[in-house]
Amino acid sequence: MKVTINDVAKHAGVSIKTVSRVTNNEPSVKQVTIDKVNSAIKALNYQPNLAARNLAGTKSYVIGFIYDNPNAYYIIDMQNGILSACKDLGYELLIHPCNSTAANICKELTDLVKHNRLSGLVLTPPLSEDPVILAALDEIDANYVRIIAGEKVDTNNGLAVLVNDRSGAISITQHLIDLGHKHIAFLSGDHEHASTKERLAGYKQALTNNQLSINDDFIIDGKYSFESGVQGAKDLLKQRTRPTAIVACNDEIAAGALFAARLEGVDIPAEISIVGFEDSPFSRQTWPKLTTVHQPNEEIAHIATELLIAKRKDKPAQLGKVFLPEPVIRDSTTQVRG
Amino acid sequence: MKVTINDVAKHAGVSIKTVSRVTNNEPSVKQVTIDKVNSAIKALNYQPNLAARNLAGTKSYVIGFIYDNPNAYYIIDMQNGILSACKDLGYELLIHPCNSTAANICKELTDLVKHNRLSGLVLTPPLSEDPVILAALDEIDANYVRIIAGEKVDTNNGLAVLVNDRSGAISITQHLIDLGHKHIAFLSGDHEHASTKERLAGYKQALTNNQLSINDDFIIDGKYSFESGVQGAKDLLKQRTRPTAIVACNDEIAAGALFAARLEGVDIPAEISIVGFEDSPFSRQTWPKLTTVHQPNEEIAHIATELLIAKRKDKPAQLGKVFLPEPVIRDSTTQVRG
DNA sequence: GCCATAAGATATAACGATATAGTGCGAAGT
DNA sequence: ACTTCGCACTATATCGTTATATCTTATGGC
C-alpha cells in the first residue's frame, strides 16, 4: 500500500542511499542513475515520509509562521503566500500566533524551534523588529526571514523582505498634495511597529519636498485600531484650523476616521479627504471606498519563504528583496475645496 | 541536550515502554510507577518527539483544518480555537485552504490525509456539507468533525458541531418585528451553504410566528459578499413598496446593503433598519455599527477539536454540540417610523 | 604500469518514539 | 501442590528516512 524508499530502490536497482541522494539533490550521482531513480519514483508515485525525514535528518521540512497581529486579512494573506511557497518546495507550515509582549516570549519561541526542529521562521512585525527576540533566536542559531519596513537590503538586516513604507507614504501624501491639499494631518499607528515611523517619515518627506510646513498639531499619536482612528479624527476635527486631508497609518485607522467624520457630520471627501494604508478588503467596503496604498502581502510572504528555504539549501545567498507599495485611488480623496 | 524517552526511562529506573505507557495513559502501570515516571519527566523537562511518534505509531498527532472561505475573520477565529484545543491536548495543526469546487478536490483531500496520516479533520462549510467529499473521506476511513448549520445532534450527522442558524435568524427577525417592522426583506447568501437555507427558514418562521405575510419580492438571491449586498439592496430600494428593514445573511452582505443605502441617499437606521449575521469585527466598524447575530466561532472550533480528539482516544463518544447564536443590538436598527 | 585520488555507489547504523513478544510473579482454580 | 491466568513490566523489533563508514571502479600523474 504505502510506497517507501526501499520500494523505489528495488525498482530502480540501486541502494536506498542513492535514492535519498536523488530526492535531496545531493551530488555524486550520475545523470543516468538520477533518471533511473526519478522514473521509478514517478512509476510508484513515491512521496517521502515527512516524519521519517524529520526524525533521521537535520532538516525538519517544517517552517514556522510567527505572528502577533489582530489584522485577520493580513494574516490570511501571509499564510496563503507562505503556504504556496511551501507547497512548491515540499515544506510544511506550522502557524504560531503569540503575544509579543508576553514575559516569556523568547523561551516560547526558542522552545518552539527546538521542539519542532523548525527549518526556519517567517517573522512579521512587531516580532521581526524586536532586538531581544532576534537575539534569542540568533543564540540558538535559528533560521529566520524578517518582514520589515525599510528601504534597502543590507547585511545587517540578515535575511529580510523589506516593504518600503516610506516611499508608499510619500506617494500617497503626494497624491493629496497634487489634489491641492496643504493642511494634511497624520494618524499614527503603534510606535512599536517600524512601519509607523517609516510612514510618518514619508509623510513628512512629502510635505518638505513640496515646501509645506510640518504642523505638529496635525500629527496624532495612536494605535493600529479602528477605535484609535475614531479618537484621532475627533481630536483633529476639534482643532481651530481643521486639516483638509488625513493620512491614516492603516486602513483600520482610516475606517475609524471615516466613522468619526460621520459622527461630526463632516462629509468625506467633500470636506476632508482620507487615505489609508494596506489595501485590505474592507477598504473597498467602506463609504466612500478608501483611497489607500497597496501592499502585495501574499507575494511578500511567498518571496520571504522562498528566500528562507533557499538559504537552507545553501544556494547563493540572496539577502532580501524590497517591495514598493503603490497608491490605489478610490473615492475617499478629492480636489481640495477652492 | 535533547531529552529522549531513554533518558526518562533511565532516570526513573524503568523501561522505555513503561514511559511510553505513562505518556499515553495506557493501562497496566501501577500508580507508584506512574508517579516515578512523571516526576522524571518533569525533572528532565521531557517532551515526546512528534516525528518519532508519528513514524512509529498509528496516530500522527496532527489534525488538519480544511476550509474554503474568503472570510478572513472567520478563518482566523477558527484557527485560534482549534489551536488552543490542540495545545491543550498535545496535537499539531495543519492548515489547508482549498477550492471546494475543484475537480479533484476529493483526491486532494484523501491524499492529504494519507500522506500526512492525519489524526482527524475539522471541516467547515461548504466542505462540511458536501456529500461527495464526505463519502470520499468515509471511504478511506478518515476521522472528521463537521461544523454545520443545524438544530440537533443526531447519529446521521456523524461527529458534528451544530450552529443553530435558524434560531439565530428567528431571534434577530423577531427583534425587528418588536421594533414595529412589518415589511422585512431578506438578502440571502450562497445557496451551497446550508446556513443560507437555515437563516432564510428562521426569517420566514419569525414572520409566520407573528402573522406577517411572506413577500417573495422581499427575498433576494445572492452570495456571501459585499458586492452581492450592494446589488441586493439596490434591487430592494427600487421596489414600489420599500422594506423598512433588511435581514442580511451575513455582515459582509449587510455592509454592502449599508453602502447601497448611502448611494441612494437612504438613511440607516432612520429609514431602513439593517441587520447582519456573524458579529465579525467589521460589524463594529461600519456606519452605523451593525446590529447582528453573534457566533462564538473560536469556541465552536475549540469544542469541535476536542470532540475530534476525544473520539480518537476512544472516550465515551459524544456526538456533538449545538450552539445558539444570539442577537447583538447595535446602531443599525431602530423603531419603525410612525 | 602502478599508485594516489576522486567519483559513484553500497551497507548499515542511527533518529526517538510505538508495537510486539516475552518474562516473572502472585493469586486463583482444581 | 501444580497448573493457569493476568498483571506489571522488560527487551527488542520496527517505522522510513538521513548520516556515516566503507567499498568499488574510473582517472590522472609520474
Coordinates of N, CA, C and O in Angstrom, one line a residue, chain A residues 206-272:
Chain A
A206 N 7.3 64.1 2.1 CA 6.4 64.6 1.0 C 6.1 66.1 1.2 O 6.1 66.9 0.3
L207 N 5.8 66.4 2.5 CA 5.5 67.8 2.8 C 6.7 68.7 2.5 O 6.6 69.7 1.8
T208 N 7.8 68.2 3.0 CA 9.0 69.0 2.8 C 9.4 69.2 1.3 O 9.7 70.2 0.9
N209 N 9.2 68.0 0.6 CA 9.5 68.1 -0.8 C 8.7 69.2 -1.5 O 9.1 69.7 -2.6
N210 N 7.5 69.5 -1.0 CA 6.6 70.5 -1.6 C 6.6 71.8 -0.9 O 5.7 72.6 -1.0
Q211 N 7.6 72.0 -0.1 CA 7.7 73.3 0.7 C 6.5 73.6 1.6 O 6.1 74.7 1.8
L212 N 5.9 72.5 2.1 CA 4.8 72.7 3.0 C 5.4 72.5 4.4 O 6.2 71.7 4.6
S213 N 4.8 73.3 5.3 CA 5.3 73.2 6.7 C 4.7 72.0 7.4 O 3.6 71.5 7.1
I214 N 5.5 71.5 8.4 CA 5.0 70.3 9.2 C 4.4 70.9 10.5 O 5.1 71.6 11.2
N215 N 3.1 70.6 10.7 CA 2.4 71.1 11.8 C 2.2 70.0 12.8 O 1.5 69.0 12.6
D216 N 2.9 70.1 14.0 CA 2.9 69.0 15.0 C 1.5 68.8 15.5 O 1.2 67.6 15.9
D217 N 0.6 69.7 15.5 CA -0.7 69.5 16.0 C -1.5 68.6 15.0 O -2.5 68.0 15.4
F218 N -1.0 68.4 13.8 CA -1.6 67.6 12.8 C -1.1 66.2 12.9 O -1.5 65.3 12.1
I219 N -0.2 65.9 13.8 CA 0.4 64.5 13.9 C -0.1 63.9 15.2 O 0.3 64.3 16.3
I220 N -1.0 63.0 15.1 CA -1.7 62.4 16.2 C -1.2 61.0 16.6 O -1.2 60.1 15.7
D221 N -0.8 60.8 17.8 CA -0.4 59.5 18.2 C -1.5 58.5 18.3 O -2.6 59.0 18.5
G222 N -1.3 57.3 18.0 CA -2.4 56.3 18.1 C -1.9 54.9 18.0 O -0.7 54.6 18.2
K223 N -2.8 54.0 17.7 CA -2.5 52.6 17.5 C -3.2 52.1 16.3 O -4.0 52.8 15.7
Y224 N -2.8 50.9 15.9 CA -3.4 50.3 14.7 C -4.8 49.8 14.9 O -5.0 48.6 14.8
S225 N -5.7 50.6 15.3 CA -7.1 50.1 15.5 C -8.1 51.1 15.1 O -7.9 52.3 14.9
F226 N -9.3 50.6 14.8 CA -10.4 51.4 14.4 C -10.7 52.5 15.5 O -10.9 53.6 15.1
E227 N -10.7 52.1 16.7 CA -11.0 53.0 17.8 C -10.0 54.1 17.9 O -10.4 55.3 18.1
S228 N -8.8 53.8 17.6 CA -7.8 54.8 17.6 C -8.0 55.8 16.5 O -7.8 57.0 16.7
G229 N -8.5 55.3 15.4 CA -8.8 56.2 14.2 C -9.9 57.1 14.6 O -9.9 58.3 14.2
V230 N -10.9 56.6 15.3 CA -12.1 57.4 15.7 C -11.6 58.5 16.6 O -11.9 59.7 16.4
Q231 N -10.8 58.2 17.6 CA -10.4 59.1 18.6 C -9.5 60.2 17.9 O -9.7 61.4 18.1
G232 N -8.6 59.7 17.1 CA -7.6 60.6 16.5 C -8.3 61.6 15.6 O -8.0 62.8 15.6
A233 N -9.3 61.2 14.8 CA -10.0 62.1 13.9 C -10.8 63.1 14.7 O -10.9 64.2 14.3
K234 N -11.5 62.6 15.8 CA -12.2 63.5 16.6 C -11.3 64.6 17.1 O -11.7 65.8 17.1
D235 N -10.1 64.3 17.6 CA -9.2 65.3 18.1 C -8.8 66.3 17.0 O -8.8 67.5 17.2
L236 N -8.7 65.8 15.7 CA -8.3 66.7 14.6 C -9.5 67.6 14.3 O -9.3 68.8 14.0
L237 N -10.7 67.1 14.4 CA -11.8 67.9 14.0 C -12.1 69.0 15.0 O -12.8 69.9 14.7
K238 N -11.6 68.8 16.2 CA -11.8 69.8 17.2 C -10.9 71.0 17.1 O -11.1 72.1 17.6
Q239 N -9.8 70.9 16.3 CA -8.8 71.9 16.2 C -9.4 73.2 15.5 O -10.3 73.1 14.7
R240 N -8.8 74.3 15.8 CA -9.2 75.6 15.2 C -9.2 75.5 13.7 O -10.2 75.8 13.0
T241 N -8.0 75.2 13.2 CA -8.0 75.0 11.7 C -8.0 73.5 11.5 O -7.1 72.8 11.8
R242 N -9.0 73.1 10.8 CA -9.2 71.7 10.5 C -8.3 71.3 9.3 O -8.1 72.2 8.4
P243 N -7.7 70.1 9.3 CA -7.0 69.7 8.1 C -8.0 69.5 7.0 O -9.2 69.2 7.3
T244 N -7.5 69.5 5.8 CA -8.4 69.2 4.6 C -8.2 67.8 4.2 O -8.9 67.3 3.3
A245 N -7.1 67.1 4.7 CA -6.9 65.8 4.4 C -6.2 65.0 5.5 O -5.5 65.7 6.4
I246 N -6.4 63.7 5.6 CA -5.8 62.9 6.6 C -5.1 61.7 6.0 O -5.7 61.0 5.2
V247 N -3.9 61.5 6.4 CA -3.2 60.2 6.1 C -3.3 59.3 7.3 O -2.8 59.7 8.4
A248 N -4.0 58.2 7.2 CA -4.1 57.3 8.3 C -3.0 56.2 8.1 O -2.7 55.8 7.0
C249 N -2.5 55.7 9.2 CA -1.4 54.8 9.1 C -1.8 53.4 8.6 O -0.9 52.6 8.2
N250 N -3.0 53.1 8.7 CA -3.5 51.9 8.0 C -5.0 52.0 7.7 O -5.7 53.0 8.1
D251 N -5.6 51.0 7.1 CA -7.0 51.1 6.6 C -7.9 51.1 7.8 O -9.0 51.8 7.8
E252 N -7.6 50.4 8.9 CA -8.5 50.4 10.0 C -8.6 51.7 10.7 O -9.7 52.2 11.0
I253 N -7.5 52.4 10.8 CA -7.5 53.7 11.4 C -8.3 54.6 10.5 O -9.1 55.5 10.9
A254 N -8.1 54.5 9.1 CA -8.8 55.3 8.2 C -10.3 55.1 8.3 O -11.1 56.0 8.3
A255 N -10.7 53.8 8.5 CA -12.1 53.5 8.7 C -12.6 54.2 9.9 O -13.8 54.7 10.0
G256 N -11.8 54.2 11.0 CA -12.2 54.9 12.2 C -12.4 56.4 12.0 O -13.3 57.0 12.5
A257 N -11.5 56.9 11.2 CA -11.6 58.4 10.9 C -12.8 58.7 10.1 O -13.5 59.7 10.4
L258 N -13.1 57.8 9.2 CA -14.4 57.9 8.4 C -15.6 57.9 9.3 O -16.5 58.8 9.2
F259 N -15.5 57.0 10.3 CA -16.6 56.9 11.3 C -16.8 58.2 12.1 O -17.9 58.8 12.3
A260 N -15.6 58.7 12.6 CA -15.6 59.9 13.4 C -16.2 61.1 12.6 O -16.9 62.0 13.1
A261 N -15.8 61.2 11.3 CA -16.2 62.3 10.4 C -17.8 62.2 10.3 O -18.4 63.3 10.4
R262 N -18.3 61.1 10.1 CA -19.7 60.9 10.0 C -20.4 61.4 11.4 O -21.4 62.1 11.4
L263 N -19.8 61.0 12.5 CA -20.3 61.4 13.8 C -20.5 62.9 13.9 O -21.4 63.4 14.4
E264 N -19.5 63.6 13.3 CA -19.4 65.0 13.4 C -20.1 65.7 12.2 O -20.1 66.9 12.1
G265 N -20.7 64.9 11.4 CA -21.4 65.5 10.2 C -20.5 66.0 9.1 O -20.9 66.9 8.4
V266 N -19.3 65.6 9.1 CA -18.3 66.1 8.1 C -18.3 65.1 6.9 O -18.2 63.9 7.0
D267 N -18.5 65.7 5.7 CA -18.6 64.9 4.5 C -17.2 64.5 4.0 O -16.3 65.3 3.9
I268 N -17.1 63.2 3.7 CA -15.9 62.7 3.1 C -16.2 62.2 1.7 O -17.2 61.5 1.5
P269 N -15.5 62.7 0.6 CA -14.3 63.5 0.7 C -14.5 65.0 0.5 O -13.6 65.7 0.5
A270 N -15.8 65.4 0.4 CA -16.0 66.8 0.0 C -15.3 67.8 1.0 O -14.6 68.7 0.6
E271 N -15.5 67.5 2.3 CA -14.8 68.4 3.3 C -13.4 68.0 3.7 O -12.5 68.8 3.9
I272 N -13.2 66.7 3.8 CA -11.9 66.2 4.2 C -11.6 64.9 3.3 O -12.5 64.1 3.2

